């Protein structure tokens, strides 16, 4: 497959992006490279087909082949995650989340989730998102002592406010969740337990993290994160929620299905069941632990003292940097990260005092735990050095030069 479109301007942009990626290390926790098979499926003939509805019950003719594609993706998702029900149609993890609200709550209902500035996600009740405008958001947080979820606070809030939905999951919480305790709380408060496994699903598929399936009423997944699938979403649930979730996805939230993405999901689910996939995820998690330890040895604090997963949040206050400036300095050295906030950060979210790092992309590119001390050296050196001009021969330019010699560069 070629990445040339024949459109000179777009081709030039594709070329620039390819160059940017090869000349830098991608530590964006939510990014991975889909396999060639997934990309082929995405660019296949299935991009063309309109197929509103579900297999065997479509609003368009000529759906006999795409029906089989969708059935295949559903079967593979169910097997991979040991789930009685799977819906492979959501166009993204966020769209899967909208369907969960539609299935289980009414506008105005209280919803209890992890705070956005302590690792949650904007679709879990942020005021800037539909979820915070159309529902009544309540938030739990982490303990000051160890920066891990305060399950006592979750229980207290759930029993006092009786949310319709209790949400676990987020974009920057690096520790495993105690799904059994969350299930107990949901039962006591008589609410739905939604596990947003956007990031975690890849770890679950690889057997590196415990599955939320035995505990949750509904689980949502971003297929393009650790899972290495196409940009898209997935909903998993016990069979009793099949009808309400199907109706929530279509016709309530979405119209026509992205059949090419569904074909890509089918490919990705099969790949995620292989020993090679499990090995990649195990290495990504080991890399995140090794990088966290190496950064700690070099004087940087990792939120909660480390990580259980593929991501970590690095406190940059000891270097007197904001998260924004830290991201800028790392970017100048060809190390691409996200600015982030600390739990209980005193700076505004727009500045933050941390960066979020993640290891799936560099792992796929060939880096292992033996490379993490050198990467930590570069991160610390880049953070300590103010950014000069791009080719000033300073530390950032030197690190950029060394990165291209790595397997990932
Ligand atoms: N953009 C995703 C992430 O980076 O984790 C969250 O939606």
Short mmCIF file of C-alpha atoms and ligand atoms in Angstrom, two decimals:
data_model
loop_
_atom_site.label_atom_id
_atom_site.label_comp_id
_atom_site.label_asym_id
_atom_site.label_seq_id
_atom_site.Cartn_x
_atom_site.Cartn_y
_atom_site.Cartn_z
CA UNK A 1 0.00 0.00 0.00
CA UNK A 2 1.28 3.45 -0.85
CA UNK A 3 0.88 6.61 1.17
CA UNK A 4 0.67 8.71 -2.01
CA UNK A 5 -2.66 10.27 -2.95
CA UNK A 6 -1.69 12.02 -6.17
CA UNK A 7 -2.64 15.35 -4.59
CA UNK A 8 0.62 17.27 -4.43
CA UNK A 9 -0.26 19.36 -1.40
CA UNK A 10 -1.63 16.46 0.63
CA UNK A 11 1.29 14.24 -0.41
CA UNK A 12 3.70 16.92 0.77
CA UNK A 13 1.94 16.98 4.14
CA UNK A 14 2.03 13.16 4.38
CA UNK A 15 5.75 13.30 3.62
CA UNK A 16 6.33 15.95 6.29
CA UNK A 17 4.43 13.94 8.90
CA UNK A 18 6.34 10.76 8.02
CA UNK A 19 9.60 12.67 8.40
CA UNK A 20 8.48 14.18 11.71
CA UNK A 21 7.67 10.73 13.04
CA UNK A 22 10.91 9.12 11.91
CA UNK A 23 12.96 11.98 13.37
CA UNK A 24 11.33 11.90 16.80
CA UNK A 25 10.29 9.51 19.55
CA UNK A 26 6.56 9.25 20.10
CA UNK A 27 5.79 9.09 23.82
CA UNK A 28 2.12 10.01 23.42
CA UNK A 29 0.48 7.37 25.61
CA UNK A 30 -2.57 6.99 23.38
CA UNK A 31 -0.73 6.57 20.08
CA UNK A 32 0.33 3.36 18.36
CA UNK A 33 1.09 2.31 14.83
CA UNK A 34 -1.67 0.11 13.36
CA UNK A 35 -0.43 -2.96 11.54
CA UNK A 36 -0.21 -3.09 7.74
CA UNK A 37 -3.24 -5.41 7.79
CA UNK A 38 -5.34 -2.90 9.71
CA UNK A 39 -4.33 -0.10 7.36
CA UNK A 40 -5.16 -2.21 4.31
CA UNK A 41 -8.62 -2.93 5.72
CA UNK A 42 -9.13 0.78 6.39
CA UNK A 43 -8.32 1.66 2.78
CA UNK A 44 -10.33 -1.25 1.34
CA UNK A 45 -13.55 -1.41 -0.65
CA UNK A 46 -15.49 -1.46 2.63
CA UNK A 47 -14.98 2.30 2.85
CA UNK A 48 -17.64 2.60 0.15
CA UNK A 49 -20.57 0.69 1.57
CA UNK A 50 -23.53 2.27 3.31
CA UNK A 51 -24.85 -0.09 5.97
CA UNK A 52 -27.08 1.61 8.52
CA UNK A 53 -28.53 -0.83 11.01
CA UNK A 54 -27.16 -4.16 12.15
CA UNK A 55 -26.27 -7.40 10.35
CA UNK A 56 -29.45 -8.91 8.92
CA UNK A 57 -31.43 -5.72 9.59
CA UNK A 58 -30.05 -2.94 7.41
CA UNK A 59 -31.62 0.08 5.80
CA UNK A 60 -29.65 -0.44 2.56
CA UNK A 61 -29.42 -3.17 -0.06
CA UNK A 62 -26.27 -5.07 -0.91
CA UNK A 63 -25.15 -5.59 2.68
CA UNK A 64 -24.61 -9.34 2.59
CA UNK A 65 -20.80 -9.05 2.60
CA UNK A 66 -20.50 -6.24 5.14
CA UNK A 67 -22.93 -8.14 7.37
CA UNK A 68 -20.37 -10.94 7.47
CA UNK A 69 -17.56 -8.46 8.16
CA UNK A 70 -19.44 -7.00 11.11
CA UNK A 71 -20.36 -10.46 12.44
CA UNK A 72 -16.69 -11.47 12.20
CA UNK A 73 -15.57 -8.36 14.11
CA UNK A 74 -18.23 -8.95 16.78
CA UNK A 75 -17.28 -12.62 17.21
CA UNK A 76 -13.59 -11.77 17.48
CA UNK A 77 -14.21 -8.94 20.00
CA UNK A 78 -16.38 -11.23 22.13
CA UNK A 79 -13.77 -13.96 22.11
CA UNK A 80 -10.85 -11.61 22.78
CA UNK A 81 -12.50 -9.99 25.79
CA UNK A 82 -14.68 -12.92 26.88
CA UNK A 83 -17.72 -10.67 26.47
CA UNK A 84 -21.28 -11.87 25.90
CA UNK A 85 -22.09 -8.70 23.92
CA UNK A 86 -19.98 -6.52 21.62
CA UNK A 87 -20.93 -3.55 19.48
CA UNK A 88 -18.20 -2.69 16.96
CA UNK A 89 -19.91 0.32 15.37
CA UNK A 90 -18.85 3.30 17.55
CA UNK A 91 -16.74 5.69 15.51
CA UNK A 92 -14.51 6.47 18.51
CA UNK A 93 -14.11 5.77 22.20
CA UNK A 94 -15.93 9.03 22.91
CA UNK A 95 -18.84 8.01 20.65
CA UNK A 96 -19.02 4.72 22.55
CA UNK A 97 -19.26 6.80 25.73
CA UNK A 98 -22.12 8.89 24.34
CA UNK A 99 -23.98 5.64 23.67
CA UNK A 100 -23.40 4.55 27.28
CA UNK A 101 -24.99 7.76 28.58
CA UNK A 102 -27.84 7.30 26.11
CA UNK A 103 -28.41 3.71 27.20
CA UNK A 104 -28.27 4.16 30.96
CA UNK A 105 -29.03 7.78 31.92
CA UNK A 106 -31.42 10.61 31.27
CA UNK A 107 -30.34 14.26 30.92
CA UNK A 108 -29.78 15.74 34.36
CA UNK A 109 -28.93 12.42 36.04
CA UNK A 110 -25.91 12.42 38.36
CA UNK A 111 -22.82 10.65 37.06
CA UNK A 112 -19.80 9.96 39.31
CA UNK A 113 -16.33 9.75 37.73
CA UNK A 114 -12.62 10.35 38.34
CA UNK A 115 -11.65 14.04 38.25
CA UNK A 116 -10.24 15.16 34.90
CA UNK A 117 -7.27 16.85 36.60
CA UNK A 118 -6.44 13.65 38.49
CA UNK A 119 -6.36 11.33 35.48
CA UNK A 120 -9.98 11.18 34.25
CA UNK A 121 -11.37 12.15 30.84
CA UNK A 122 -13.34 15.09 29.51
CA UNK A 123 -16.26 12.85 28.51
CA UNK A 124 -16.70 11.92 32.18
CA UNK A 125 -18.43 15.12 33.25
CA UNK A 126 -16.17 17.97 32.18
CA UNK A 127 -18.16 21.23 31.97
CA UNK A 128 -16.69 21.85 28.50
CA UNK A 129 -18.09 18.51 27.26
CA UNK A 130 -21.69 17.42 26.65
CA UNK A 131 -21.35 15.06 29.61
CA UNK A 132 -20.89 17.90 32.06
CA UNK A 133 -23.61 20.06 30.48
CA UNK A 134 -26.33 17.50 29.97
CA UNK A 135 -25.73 15.41 33.10
CA UNK A 136 -24.95 16.34 36.71
CA UNK A 137 -21.28 15.54 37.18
CA UNK A 138 -19.82 14.43 40.50
CA UNK A 139 -16.17 13.62 40.86
CA UNK A 140 -14.00 11.47 43.09
CA UNK A 141 -10.24 11.83 43.26
CA UNK A 142 -7.01 10.35 44.44
CA UNK A 143 -5.62 10.41 47.98
CA UNK A 144 -3.03 13.09 48.74
CA UNK A 145 -0.91 10.47 50.54
CA UNK A 146 -0.26 8.11 47.61
CA UNK A 147 -2.08 9.65 44.62
CA UNK A 148 -4.16 6.51 44.17
CA UNK A 149 -7.94 6.41 43.90
CA UNK A 150 -9.67 7.09 47.19
CA UNK A 151 -12.24 4.29 47.18
CA UNK A 152 -13.68 5.49 50.51
CA UNK A 153 -14.47 8.80 48.84
CA UNK A 154 -16.01 6.98 45.86
CA UNK A 155 -18.28 5.04 48.24
CA UNK A 156 -19.24 8.12 50.29
CA UNK A 157 -20.11 10.15 47.19
CA UNK A 158 -22.01 7.26 45.61
CA UNK A 159 -24.10 6.60 48.72
CA UNK A 160 -24.91 10.27 49.33
CA UNK A 161 -25.60 11.32 45.72
CA UNK A 162 -26.88 8.04 44.24
CA UNK A 163 -25.40 8.53 40.73
CA UNK A 164 -27.04 6.83 37.78
CA UNK A 165 -23.62 5.80 36.48
CA UNK A 166 -20.31 5.21 38.29
CA UNK A 167 -17.38 5.58 35.85
CA UNK A 168 -13.91 4.08 36.17
CA UNK A 169 -11.18 4.90 33.71
CA UNK A 170 -9.43 7.88 32.24
CA UNK A 171 -6.52 9.17 30.21
CA UNK A 172 -3.80 9.82 32.79
CA UNK A 173 -4.31 7.46 35.74
CA UNK A 174 -1.43 5.00 35.59
CA UNK A 175 -2.56 2.51 38.23
CA UNK A 176 -4.85 -0.48 37.94
CA UNK A 177 -8.39 -0.05 39.25
CA UNK A 178 -9.95 -2.23 41.92
CA UNK A 179 -12.93 -3.37 39.87
CA UNK A 180 -14.23 -5.64 42.65
CA UNK A 181 -14.50 -2.70 45.07
CA UNK A 182 -16.12 -0.53 42.39
CA UNK A 183 -18.67 -3.31 41.75
CA UNK A 184 -19.50 -3.45 45.47
CA UNK A 185 -19.98 0.33 45.53
CA UNK A 186 -22.16 0.25 42.40
CA UNK A 187 -24.30 -2.46 43.98
CA UNK A 188 -24.63 -0.53 47.24
CA UNK A 189 -25.56 2.66 45.37
CA UNK A 190 -27.69 0.76 42.85
CA UNK A 191 -26.01 2.35 39.85
CA UNK A 192 -24.48 1.21 36.58
CA UNK A 193 -20.72 0.54 36.60
CA UNK A 194 -19.12 1.79 33.37
CA UNK A 195 -15.44 0.98 32.85
CA UNK A 196 -13.91 3.24 30.21
CA UNK A 197 -11.07 0.95 29.18
CA UNK A 198 -9.90 3.21 26.34
CA UNK A 199 -6.27 2.78 27.34
CA UNK A 200 -6.55 -0.38 29.41
CA UNK A 201 -8.18 -2.65 26.82
CA UNK A 202 -4.89 -3.46 25.09
CA UNK A 203 -3.43 -4.55 28.42
CA UNK A 204 -6.50 -6.68 29.14
CA UNK A 205 -6.32 -8.33 25.71
CA UNK A 206 -2.66 -9.16 26.36
CA UNK A 207 -3.43 -10.63 29.79
CA UNK A 208 -1.30 -7.96 31.48
CA UNK A 209 -4.21 -6.29 33.32
CA UNK A 210 -7.26 -7.88 34.96
CA UNK A 211 -10.40 -7.74 32.86
CA UNK A 212 -13.23 -5.48 34.01
CA UNK A 213 -15.74 -7.76 32.24
CA UNK A 214 -16.74 -9.83 35.31
CA UNK A 215 -17.56 -6.63 37.23
CA UNK A 216 -18.77 -3.95 34.83
CA UNK A 217 -22.23 -3.35 33.40
CA UNK A 218 -20.58 -1.87 30.35
CA UNK A 219 -17.02 -1.44 29.08
CA UNK A 220 -15.93 0.97 26.34
CA UNK A 221 -12.72 0.71 24.35
CA UNK A 222 -10.76 2.93 21.96
CA UNK A 223 -9.58 0.52 19.31
CA UNK A 224 -6.73 2.79 18.15
CA UNK A 225 -4.82 3.08 21.43
CA UNK A 226 -2.71 0.26 22.93
CA UNK A 227 -4.91 -2.19 20.98
CA UNK A 228 -3.32 -1.08 17.66
CA UNK A 229 -6.55 -1.12 15.71
CA UNK A 230 -8.15 1.50 13.50
CA UNK A 231 -9.35 4.83 14.92
CA UNK A 232 -12.65 3.77 16.47
CA UNK A 233 -14.58 2.46 19.45
CA UNK A 234 -16.05 -0.73 20.85
CA UNK A 235 -18.66 -1.48 23.50
CA UNK A 236 -18.64 -4.69 25.55
CA UNK A 237 -21.30 -5.77 28.03
CA UNK A 238 -23.18 -8.64 29.57
CA UNK A 239 -25.92 -9.92 27.27
CA UNK A 240 -28.72 -8.37 29.33
CA UNK A 241 -27.81 -4.89 28.00
CA UNK A 242 -27.74 -5.90 24.33
CA UNK A 243 -30.96 -4.23 23.20
CA UNK A 244 -30.51 -0.93 25.00
CA UNK A 245 -26.90 -0.58 23.85
CA UNK A 246 -27.62 -1.51 20.22
CA UNK A 247 -30.39 1.10 20.09
CA UNK A 248 -28.17 3.69 21.76
CA UNK A 249 -25.43 3.31 19.13
CA UNK A 250 -27.82 3.16 16.17
CA UNK A 251 -30.03 5.03 15.56
CA UNK A 252 -29.67 7.23 18.66
CA UNK A 253 -26.02 8.34 18.36
CA UNK A 254 -24.76 7.30 14.93
CA UNK A 255 -26.00 6.84 11.38
CA UNK A 256 -24.06 4.96 8.73
CA UNK A 257 -21.38 2.61 9.92
CA UNK A 258 -17.69 2.95 9.00
CA UNK A 259 -17.47 -0.53 7.51
CA UNK A 260 -13.78 -0.08 6.61
CA UNK A 261 -13.02 0.62 10.28
CA UNK A 262 -15.10 -2.40 11.30
CA UNK A 263 -13.02 -4.55 8.92
CA UNK A 264 -9.90 -3.01 10.49
CA UNK A 265 -11.24 -3.84 13.96
CA UNK A 266 -11.74 -7.48 12.88
CA UNK A 267 -8.08 -7.61 11.79
CA UNK A 268 -6.89 -5.92 15.00
CA UNK A 269 -8.90 -8.23 17.30
CA UNK A 270 -7.34 -11.29 15.66
CA UNK A 271 -3.87 -9.75 15.95
CA UNK A 272 -4.47 -8.88 19.61
CA UNK A 273 -5.07 -12.57 20.36
CA UNK A 274 -1.55 -13.53 19.24
CA UNK A 275 1.55 -14.16 21.40
CA UNK A 276 3.33 -11.37 19.46
CA UNK A 277 0.74 -8.85 20.60
CA UNK A 278 1.01 -10.01 24.22
CA UNK A 279 4.81 -9.70 24.00
CA UNK A 280 4.54 -6.12 22.67
CA UNK A 281 2.21 -5.08 25.49
CA UNK A 282 4.35 -6.79 28.14
CA UNK A 283 7.37 -4.89 26.82
CA UNK A 284 5.47 -1.58 26.68
CA UNK A 285 4.49 -1.99 30.34
CA UNK A 286 8.03 -3.04 31.33
CA UNK A 287 9.39 -0.04 29.40
CA UNK A 288 7.05 2.34 31.24
CA UNK A 289 8.19 0.91 34.59
CA UNK A 290 11.86 1.06 33.57
CA UNK A 291 11.57 4.62 32.26
CA UNK A 292 9.74 5.71 35.43
CA UNK A 293 12.45 4.15 37.59
CA UNK A 294 15.24 5.73 35.52
CA UNK A 295 13.61 9.17 35.72
CA UNK A 296 13.17 8.75 39.48
CA UNK A 297 16.88 7.89 39.84
CA UNK A 298 17.62 11.12 37.97
CA UNK A 299 15.60 13.21 40.43
CA UNK A 300 12.16 13.44 38.79
CA UNK A 301 9.04 12.42 40.69
CA UNK A 302 6.53 10.08 39.08
CA UNK A 303 2.93 10.58 40.19
CA UNK A 304 1.91 7.79 42.61
CA UNK A 305 5.54 6.66 42.71
CA UNK A 306 5.43 4.68 39.46
CA UNK A 307 3.04 2.94 37.12
CA UNK A 308 1.20 -0.36 36.57
CA UNK A 309 0.55 0.39 32.91
CA UNK A 310 2.03 1.78 29.70
CA UNK A 311 1.83 5.41 30.86
CA UNK A 312 3.21 7.59 33.62
CA UNK A 313 2.80 11.19 34.76
CA UNK A 314 6.09 12.97 35.42
CA UNK A 315 6.18 15.90 37.87
CA UNK A 316 8.43 18.69 36.52
CA UNK A 317 8.09 21.13 39.43
CA UNK A 318 11.55 20.22 40.79
CA UNK A 319 12.97 21.76 37.59
CA UNK A 320 10.76 24.82 38.06
CA UNK A 321 9.00 24.12 34.75
CA UNK A 322 5.37 24.19 33.73
CA UNK A 323 3.99 21.21 31.83
CA UNK A 324 3.73 23.41 28.73
CA UNK A 325 7.40 24.42 28.88
CA UNK A 326 8.45 20.82 29.60
CA UNK A 327 6.54 19.62 26.53
CA UNK A 328 8.22 22.39 24.46
CA UNK A 329 11.71 21.48 25.64
CA UNK A 330 11.19 17.79 24.97
CA UNK A 331 9.68 18.52 21.59
CA UNK A 332 12.78 20.52 20.66
CA UNK A 333 14.81 17.39 21.40
CA UNK A 334 12.52 15.21 19.29
CA UNK A 335 10.78 13.60 22.27
CA UNK A 336 7.03 14.01 21.82
CA UNK A 337 4.88 14.01 24.99
CA UNK A 338 1.69 15.59 26.33
CA UNK A 339 1.65 18.36 28.91
CA UNK A 340 -0.35 17.25 31.94
CA UNK A 341 -1.47 18.31 35.39
CA UNK A 342 -0.55 16.84 38.75
CA UNK A 343 -3.16 15.75 41.23
CA UNK A 344 -3.77 18.89 43.34
CA UNK A 345 -1.78 20.99 40.86
CA UNK A 346 -1.50 24.64 41.86
CA UNK A 347 -1.06 25.76 38.25
CA UNK A 348 -4.02 26.17 35.85
CA UNK A 349 -4.81 23.21 33.59
CA UNK A 350 -3.63 25.26 30.60
CA UNK A 351 -0.08 25.26 32.10
CA UNK A 352 0.11 22.21 34.38
CA UNK A 353 3.17 20.95 36.24
CA UNK A 354 3.67 17.59 34.56
CA UNK A 355 4.01 15.66 31.34
CA UNK A 356 2.32 12.37 30.47
CA UNK A 357 4.56 9.79 28.84
CA UNK A 358 3.60 6.50 27.25
CA UNK A 359 5.62 3.68 25.76
CA UNK A 360 3.49 1.74 23.19
CA UNK A 361 4.84 3.56 20.10
CA UNK A 362 8.52 3.35 21.03
CA UNK A 363 8.04 -0.29 21.98
CA UNK A 364 6.57 -1.08 18.57
CA UNK A 365 9.49 0.79 17.05
CA UNK A 366 11.90 -1.58 18.77
CA UNK A 367 12.97 0.01 22.07
CA UNK A 368 13.32 -2.25 25.11
CA UNK A 369 14.02 -1.80 28.82
CA UNK A 370 17.75 -1.62 28.09
CA UNK A 371 17.11 1.64 26.17
CA UNK A 372 15.19 3.36 28.97
CA UNK A 373 18.19 4.72 30.96
CA UNK A 374 19.48 6.51 27.82
CA UNK A 375 16.00 7.83 27.08
CA UNK A 376 15.76 9.08 30.68
CA UNK A 377 19.15 10.82 30.28
CA UNK A 378 17.87 12.61 27.19
CA UNK A 379 14.58 13.58 28.85
CA UNK A 380 16.35 15.05 31.87
CA UNK A 381 18.95 16.86 29.76
CA UNK A 382 16.29 18.27 27.42
CA UNK A 383 14.16 19.41 30.36
CA UNK A 384 17.10 21.14 32.05
CA UNK A 385 18.09 23.10 28.94
CA UNK A 386 16.25 26.19 27.71
CA UNK A 387 15.32 25.92 24.04
CA UNK A 388 17.67 27.81 21.72
CA UNK A 389 17.43 28.12 17.97
CA UNK A 390 16.62 24.88 16.17
CA UNK A 391 20.11 24.10 14.85
CA UNK A 392 22.27 25.79 17.45
CA UNK A 393 24.25 22.62 18.17
CA UNK A 394 22.91 22.72 21.75
CA UNK A 395 21.59 19.80 23.77
CA UNK A 396 18.25 19.59 21.98
CA UNK A 397 19.83 19.45 18.52
CA UNK A 398 22.37 16.89 19.77
CA UNK A 399 19.64 14.64 21.20
CA UNK A 400 17.63 14.94 17.98
CA UNK A 401 20.70 13.76 16.09
CA UNK A 402 21.14 10.75 18.37
CA UNK A 403 17.46 9.77 18.22
CA UNK A 404 17.64 9.07 14.51
CA UNK A 405 20.29 6.40 15.25
CA UNK A 406 17.90 4.41 17.46
CA UNK A 407 15.69 1.65 16.11
CA UNK A 408 12.71 3.85 16.99
CA UNK A 409 14.17 6.96 15.36
N1 LIG B 1 -6.79 11.67 23.47
C1 LIG B 1 -6.84 10.57 24.39
C2 LIG B 1 -5.55 10.40 25.12
O1 LIG B 1 -4.56 10.96 24.71
O2 LIG B 1 -5.52 9.69 26.11
C3 LIG B 1 -7.94 10.70 25.31
O3 LIG B 1 -9.13 10.78 24.60
#
